[in-house]
Amino acid sequence: MNIERIEFKYTACESFDANIPEKLTHTKALPWLSVVQSVIGSYDISLGGGKTYSTDTGGFFIAPAGVWQTIVHNCDVGGRMHCRWIFLDVTVNGIYSFDSLYEFPILLPAGCKERMNEIFNLIFATSDELARYSLYCEALSLLRDVAIAEKGIEQSILQRTAEYIKNNYAKAISVDDLAQNANMSASNFYAAFKKQSGTSPIAYVNGFRLSLASEMLVRTETSVAQISEAVGIPDPLYFCKLFKKSHGTTPTQYRKDRKK
């Protein structure tokens, strides 16, 4: 496909540097394309319940939007983990999301790590958003160059469902709703979705909501109850239970730890 224009709908660059428990594990699905670097320490990463890959120190992994991630943090000998990442929500030619068009390797190939590291250094060194956009474009170009193959335009069940959840997560969502969106029976949809994603539809929906909530906890001062409501989990007690199971800590402690 010829890329005639791109539109950045959302971008973010963030980092984390702290002592954390060894083998801390997160499971989540994000609404954006993620490029993540382990600066100190390393990651074990599995996407969609598939094979687990390991980054080395300084290595990168790539996670398309909507794909279930299982991430294990491997600290250095002192218990320190330093990581940084960019989130990109990019529309191509006014229609397609960038990461729906390409199939990326989970790990960035060794020959490209040096240049991506340089791009990251520049992104994190500037506060000029216009300068960042040009660097994001360069990162996208590099990702396109390492893509395994261009995907067909027809979306998979997982991609169609992820798009539906992205647009409707604040509302009540049932398996029947997701099946209807995919033009399938509920039973057939459930089986096909679990095969593609490695998890159940409702676990995926809640993982998506919790990922959004984790970003809101760090980026805003909104109360936990308001965040719970905003991401489509109206019961704050149930939200806190799900969050602790997913992230290993309470929402309040998560916010405190990330804002140190």
Short mmCIF file of C-alpha atoms in Angstrom, two decimals:
data_model
loop_
_atom_site.label_atom_id
_atom_site.label_comp_id
_atom_site.label_asym_id
_atom_site.label_seq_id
_atom_site.Cartn_x
_atom_site.Cartn_y
_atom_site.Cartn_z
CA MET A 1 0.00 0.00 0.00
CA ASN A 2 1.23 3.50 -0.82
CA ILE A 3 1.15 5.72 2.25
CA GLU A 4 -0.20 9.05 1.04
CA ARG A 5 -0.83 10.64 4.43
CA ILE A 6 -0.71 9.74 8.09
CA GLU A 7 -2.57 11.19 11.05
CA PHE A 8 -1.31 10.96 14.62
CA LYS A 9 -4.38 10.43 16.78
CA TYR A 10 -2.41 9.80 19.97
CA THR A 11 1.26 9.79 20.97
CA ALA A 12 3.11 9.42 24.25
CA CYS A 13 6.64 8.79 25.45
CA GLU A 14 7.20 7.56 28.98
CA SER A 15 9.88 5.91 31.09
CA PHE A 16 10.20 4.03 34.36
CA ASP A 17 13.32 3.62 36.50
CA ALA A 18 13.01 2.00 39.93
CA ASN A 19 13.68 -1.07 42.01
CA ILE A 20 10.86 -3.56 41.51
CA PRO A 21 10.21 -7.19 42.48
CA GLU A 22 12.06 -9.68 40.30
CA LYS A 23 9.80 -11.37 37.73
CA LEU A 24 7.04 -8.78 38.19
CA THR A 25 4.43 -9.79 35.60
CA HIS A 26 1.84 -7.65 33.82
CA THR A 27 -0.90 -8.83 31.48
CA LYS A 28 -2.65 -6.19 29.42
CA ALA A 29 -3.87 -5.06 26.02
CA LEU A 30 -3.19 -1.48 24.98
CA PRO A 31 -5.14 0.63 22.49
CA TRP A 32 -1.94 1.88 20.84
CA LEU A 33 1.05 0.48 19.01
CA SER A 34 3.83 0.13 21.62
CA VAL A 35 7.59 0.15 21.14
CA VAL A 36 9.28 -0.67 24.44
CA GLN A 37 12.97 -0.67 25.37
CA SER A 38 14.61 -2.34 28.36
CA VAL A 39 17.45 0.08 29.11
CA ILE A 40 18.55 -1.68 32.32
CA GLY A 41 17.26 -5.19 32.91
CA SER A 42 15.29 -7.14 30.32
CA TYR A 43 11.83 -8.41 29.41
CA ASP A 44 10.26 -11.76 28.71
CA ILE A 45 7.37 -10.95 26.36
CA SER A 46 4.55 -13.04 24.91
CA LEU A 47 1.84 -11.70 22.61
CA GLY A 48 -1.57 -13.30 22.22
CA GLY A 49 -0.62 -16.29 24.35
CA GLY A 50 2.10 -17.29 21.88
CA LYS A 51 5.81 -18.02 22.22
CA THR A 52 7.80 -16.11 24.82
CA TYR A 53 10.72 -13.99 23.63
CA SER A 54 13.41 -12.27 25.70
CA THR A 55 14.96 -8.87 25.12
CA ASP A 56 18.51 -8.22 26.14
CA THR A 57 19.64 -5.06 27.90
CA GLY A 58 18.96 -2.20 25.49
CA GLY A 59 16.63 -4.36 23.40
CA PHE A 60 13.17 -3.45 22.08
CA PHE A 61 9.90 -5.29 21.71
CA ILE A 62 6.97 -4.26 19.50
CA ALA A 63 3.33 -4.83 20.46
CA PRO A 64 0.49 -3.91 18.06
CA ALA A 65 -2.64 -2.28 19.45
CA GLY A 66 -5.24 -4.59 20.93
CA VAL A 67 -2.97 -7.61 21.33
CA TRP A 68 -2.86 -9.30 24.74
CA GLN A 69 0.60 -8.88 26.27
CA THR A 70 2.21 -10.94 29.03
CA ILE A 71 5.30 -9.10 30.23
CA VAL A 72 7.82 -10.37 32.80
CA HIS A 73 10.33 -7.87 34.21
CA ASN A 74 13.88 -9.11 34.78
CA CYS A 75 15.82 -6.68 37.00
CA ASP A 76 19.58 -6.19 37.10
CA VAL A 77 21.60 -7.63 40.01
CA GLY A 78 20.62 -4.68 42.22
CA GLY A 79 16.90 -5.12 41.59
CA ARG A 80 16.71 -2.10 39.26
CA MET A 81 14.63 -1.90 36.10
CA HIS A 82 14.86 1.03 33.69
CA CYS A 83 12.55 0.95 30.70
CA ARG A 84 11.11 3.48 28.28
CA TRP A 85 8.45 3.33 25.63
CA ILE A 86 6.46 5.18 23.01
CA PHE A 87 2.76 4.75 22.25
CA LEU A 88 1.50 5.56 18.75
CA ASP A 89 -2.05 5.63 17.37
CA VAL A 90 -1.61 6.40 13.69
CA THR A 91 -4.16 6.37 10.87
CA VAL A 92 -2.95 5.77 7.31
CA ASN A 93 -4.71 7.35 4.31
CA GLY A 94 -7.59 8.37 6.54
CA ILE A 95 -8.83 4.78 6.96
CA TYR A 96 -6.40 2.19 8.30
CA SER A 97 -4.52 1.99 11.57
CA PHE A 98 -0.78 1.71 10.92
CA ASP A 99 -0.32 -1.53 12.81
CA SER A 100 -3.28 -3.22 11.10
CA LEU A 101 -1.35 -2.99 7.81
CA TYR A 102 1.91 -4.63 8.88
CA GLU A 103 3.07 -7.70 10.76
CA PHE A 104 5.98 -6.76 12.97
CA PRO A 105 8.55 -9.01 14.61
CA ILE A 106 8.06 -9.12 18.37
CA LEU A 107 11.71 -8.22 18.93
CA LEU A 108 13.34 -5.44 16.96
CA PRO A 109 16.15 -7.02 14.89
CA ALA A 110 19.70 -6.46 16.14
CA GLY A 111 20.67 -4.43 13.07
CA CYS A 112 18.00 -1.82 13.83
CA LYS A 113 18.43 -1.45 17.59
CA GLU A 114 21.17 1.14 17.37
CA ARG A 115 19.10 3.50 15.20
CA MET A 116 15.93 3.03 17.28
CA ASN A 117 17.98 3.74 20.40
CA GLU A 118 19.18 6.99 18.80
CA ILE A 119 15.57 7.90 17.93
CA PHE A 120 14.49 7.19 21.50
CA ASN A 121 17.35 9.28 22.90
CA LEU A 122 16.21 12.24 20.80
CA ILE A 123 12.52 11.75 21.63
CA PHE A 124 13.19 11.71 25.35
CA ALA A 125 15.64 14.63 25.17
CA THR A 126 13.20 17.12 23.63
CA SER A 127 10.03 18.76 24.91
CA ASP A 128 9.22 20.13 21.44
CA GLU A 129 6.20 18.19 20.20
CA LEU A 130 6.83 19.13 16.55
CA ALA A 131 10.34 17.71 16.81
CA ARG A 132 8.91 14.59 18.41
CA TYR A 133 6.45 14.09 15.54
CA SER A 134 9.27 13.95 13.02
CA LEU A 135 11.04 11.40 15.21
CA TYR A 136 7.86 9.36 15.56
CA CYS A 137 7.65 9.32 11.75
CA GLU A 138 11.22 8.03 11.59
CA ALA A 139 10.36 5.32 14.13
CA LEU A 140 7.34 4.30 12.02
CA SER A 141 9.50 4.15 8.91
CA LEU A 142 11.95 1.89 10.71
CA LEU A 143 9.12 -0.36 11.89
CA ARG A 144 7.74 -0.59 8.36
CA ASP A 145 11.18 -1.58 7.10
CA VAL A 146 11.41 -4.50 9.54
CA ALA A 147 7.81 -5.66 9.02
CA ILE A 148 7.61 -9.32 8.10
CA ALA A 149 4.84 -8.83 5.55
CA GLU A 150 2.10 -6.40 4.66
CA LYS A 151 -1.27 -7.61 5.92
CA GLY A 152 -4.41 -7.81 3.86
CA ILE A 153 -6.94 -5.03 4.31
CA GLU A 154 -9.59 -7.39 5.74
CA GLN A 155 -9.33 -7.30 9.51
CA SER A 156 -9.04 -10.43 11.61
CA ILE A 157 -11.60 -11.18 14.31
CA LEU A 158 -9.12 -9.92 16.90
CA GLN A 159 -8.52 -6.63 15.09
CA ARG A 160 -12.24 -5.99 14.52
CA THR A 161 -12.98 -6.75 18.15
CA ALA A 162 -10.13 -4.57 19.41
CA GLU A 163 -11.44 -1.67 17.33
CA TYR A 164 -14.95 -2.17 18.72
CA ILE A 165 -13.67 -2.25 22.30
CA LYS A 166 -11.54 0.84 21.69
CA ASN A 167 -14.67 2.74 20.65
CA ASN A 168 -17.05 1.32 23.27
CA TYR A 169 -15.01 0.40 26.37
CA ALA A 170 -16.85 2.95 28.57
CA LYS A 171 -20.14 1.10 27.97
CA ALA A 172 -21.27 -2.33 29.12
CA ILE A 173 -19.88 -4.92 26.67
CA SER A 174 -21.05 -8.54 26.49
CA VAL A 175 -19.83 -11.51 24.47
CA ASP A 176 -23.06 -11.21 22.47
CA ASP A 177 -22.19 -7.61 21.57
CA LEU A 178 -18.72 -8.64 20.38
CA ALA A 179 -20.07 -11.62 18.45
CA GLN A 180 -22.66 -9.45 16.72
CA ASN A 181 -19.93 -6.98 15.73
CA ALA A 182 -17.99 -9.88 14.20
CA ASN A 183 -21.12 -11.28 12.48
CA MET A 184 -20.74 -14.61 14.30
CA SER A 185 -22.66 -16.68 16.81
CA ALA A 186 -21.57 -16.17 20.40
CA SER A 187 -20.16 -19.69 20.72
CA ASN A 188 -18.18 -19.56 17.47
CA PHE A 189 -16.92 -16.08 18.24
CA TYR A 190 -15.76 -17.09 21.73
CA ALA A 191 -13.75 -20.05 20.39
CA ALA A 192 -12.23 -18.10 17.48
CA PHE A 193 -11.35 -15.10 19.62
CA LYS A 194 -9.68 -17.16 22.32
CA LYS A 195 -7.65 -19.00 19.69
CA GLN A 196 -6.41 -15.71 18.19
CA SER A 197 -5.86 -13.77 21.41
CA GLY A 198 -4.98 -16.44 23.95
CA THR A 199 -7.61 -15.18 26.40
CA SER A 200 -11.38 -14.94 26.78
CA PRO A 201 -13.28 -11.96 25.32
CA ILE A 202 -14.31 -10.54 28.70
CA ALA A 203 -10.81 -10.96 30.17
CA TYR A 204 -9.54 -9.09 27.11
CA VAL A 205 -12.08 -6.28 27.59
CA ASN A 206 -11.16 -5.90 31.25
CA GLY A 207 -7.45 -6.01 30.42
CA PHE A 208 -7.96 -3.21 27.92
CA ARG A 209 -9.86 -1.14 30.49
CA LEU A 210 -7.22 -1.71 33.16
CA SER A 211 -4.48 -0.65 30.75
CA LEU A 212 -6.29 2.62 30.10
CA ALA A 213 -6.82 3.04 33.84
CA SER A 214 -3.12 2.57 34.56
CA GLU A 215 -2.32 5.40 32.14
CA MET A 216 -4.93 7.66 33.75
CA LEU A 217 -3.56 6.93 37.22
CA VAL A 218 -0.14 8.18 36.18
CA ARG A 219 -1.16 11.03 33.87
CA THR A 220 -4.01 12.58 35.88
CA GLU A 221 -5.11 13.31 39.43
CA THR A 222 -8.56 11.86 38.79
CA SER A 223 -9.88 9.77 41.68
CA VAL A 224 -9.80 5.98 41.50
CA ALA A 225 -13.61 5.86 41.56
CA GLN A 226 -13.85 8.31 38.65
CA ILE A 227 -11.25 6.39 36.65
CA SER A 228 -13.12 3.16 37.33
CA GLU A 229 -16.32 4.72 35.98
CA ALA A 230 -14.54 6.27 32.99
CA VAL A 231 -13.08 2.97 31.76
CA GLY A 232 -16.36 1.08 32.02
CA ILE A 233 -16.05 -0.65 35.41
CA PRO A 234 -18.64 1.23 37.50
CA ASP A 235 -18.02 -0.71 40.73
CA PRO A 236 -14.79 0.73 42.24
CA LEU A 237 -14.32 -2.21 44.61
CA TYR A 238 -14.47 -4.67 41.73
CA PHE A 239 -12.17 -2.39 39.73
CA CYS A 240 -9.59 -2.41 42.55
CA LYS A 241 -9.82 -6.20 42.79
CA LEU A 242 -9.22 -6.61 39.05
CA PHE A 243 -6.43 -4.05 39.05
CA LYS A 244 -4.54 -5.71 41.89
CA LYS A 245 -4.86 -9.11 40.22
CA SER A 246 -3.51 -7.69 36.95
CA HIS A 247 -0.81 -5.32 38.25
CA GLY A 248 0.12 -6.88 41.57
CA THR A 249 -0.71 -3.75 43.53
CA THR A 250 -3.61 -1.43 44.31
CA PRO A 251 -4.46 1.50 42.01
CA THR A 252 -3.47 3.99 44.73
CA GLN A 253 -0.08 2.33 45.30
CA TYR A 254 0.49 2.01 41.55
CA ARG A 255 -0.03 5.77 41.16
CA LYS A 256 2.28 6.51 44.08
CA ASP A 257 5.05 4.23 42.78
CA ARG A 258 4.93 5.66 39.24
CA LYS A 259 5.02 9.27 40.44
CA LYS A 260 8.08 8.95 42.67
#
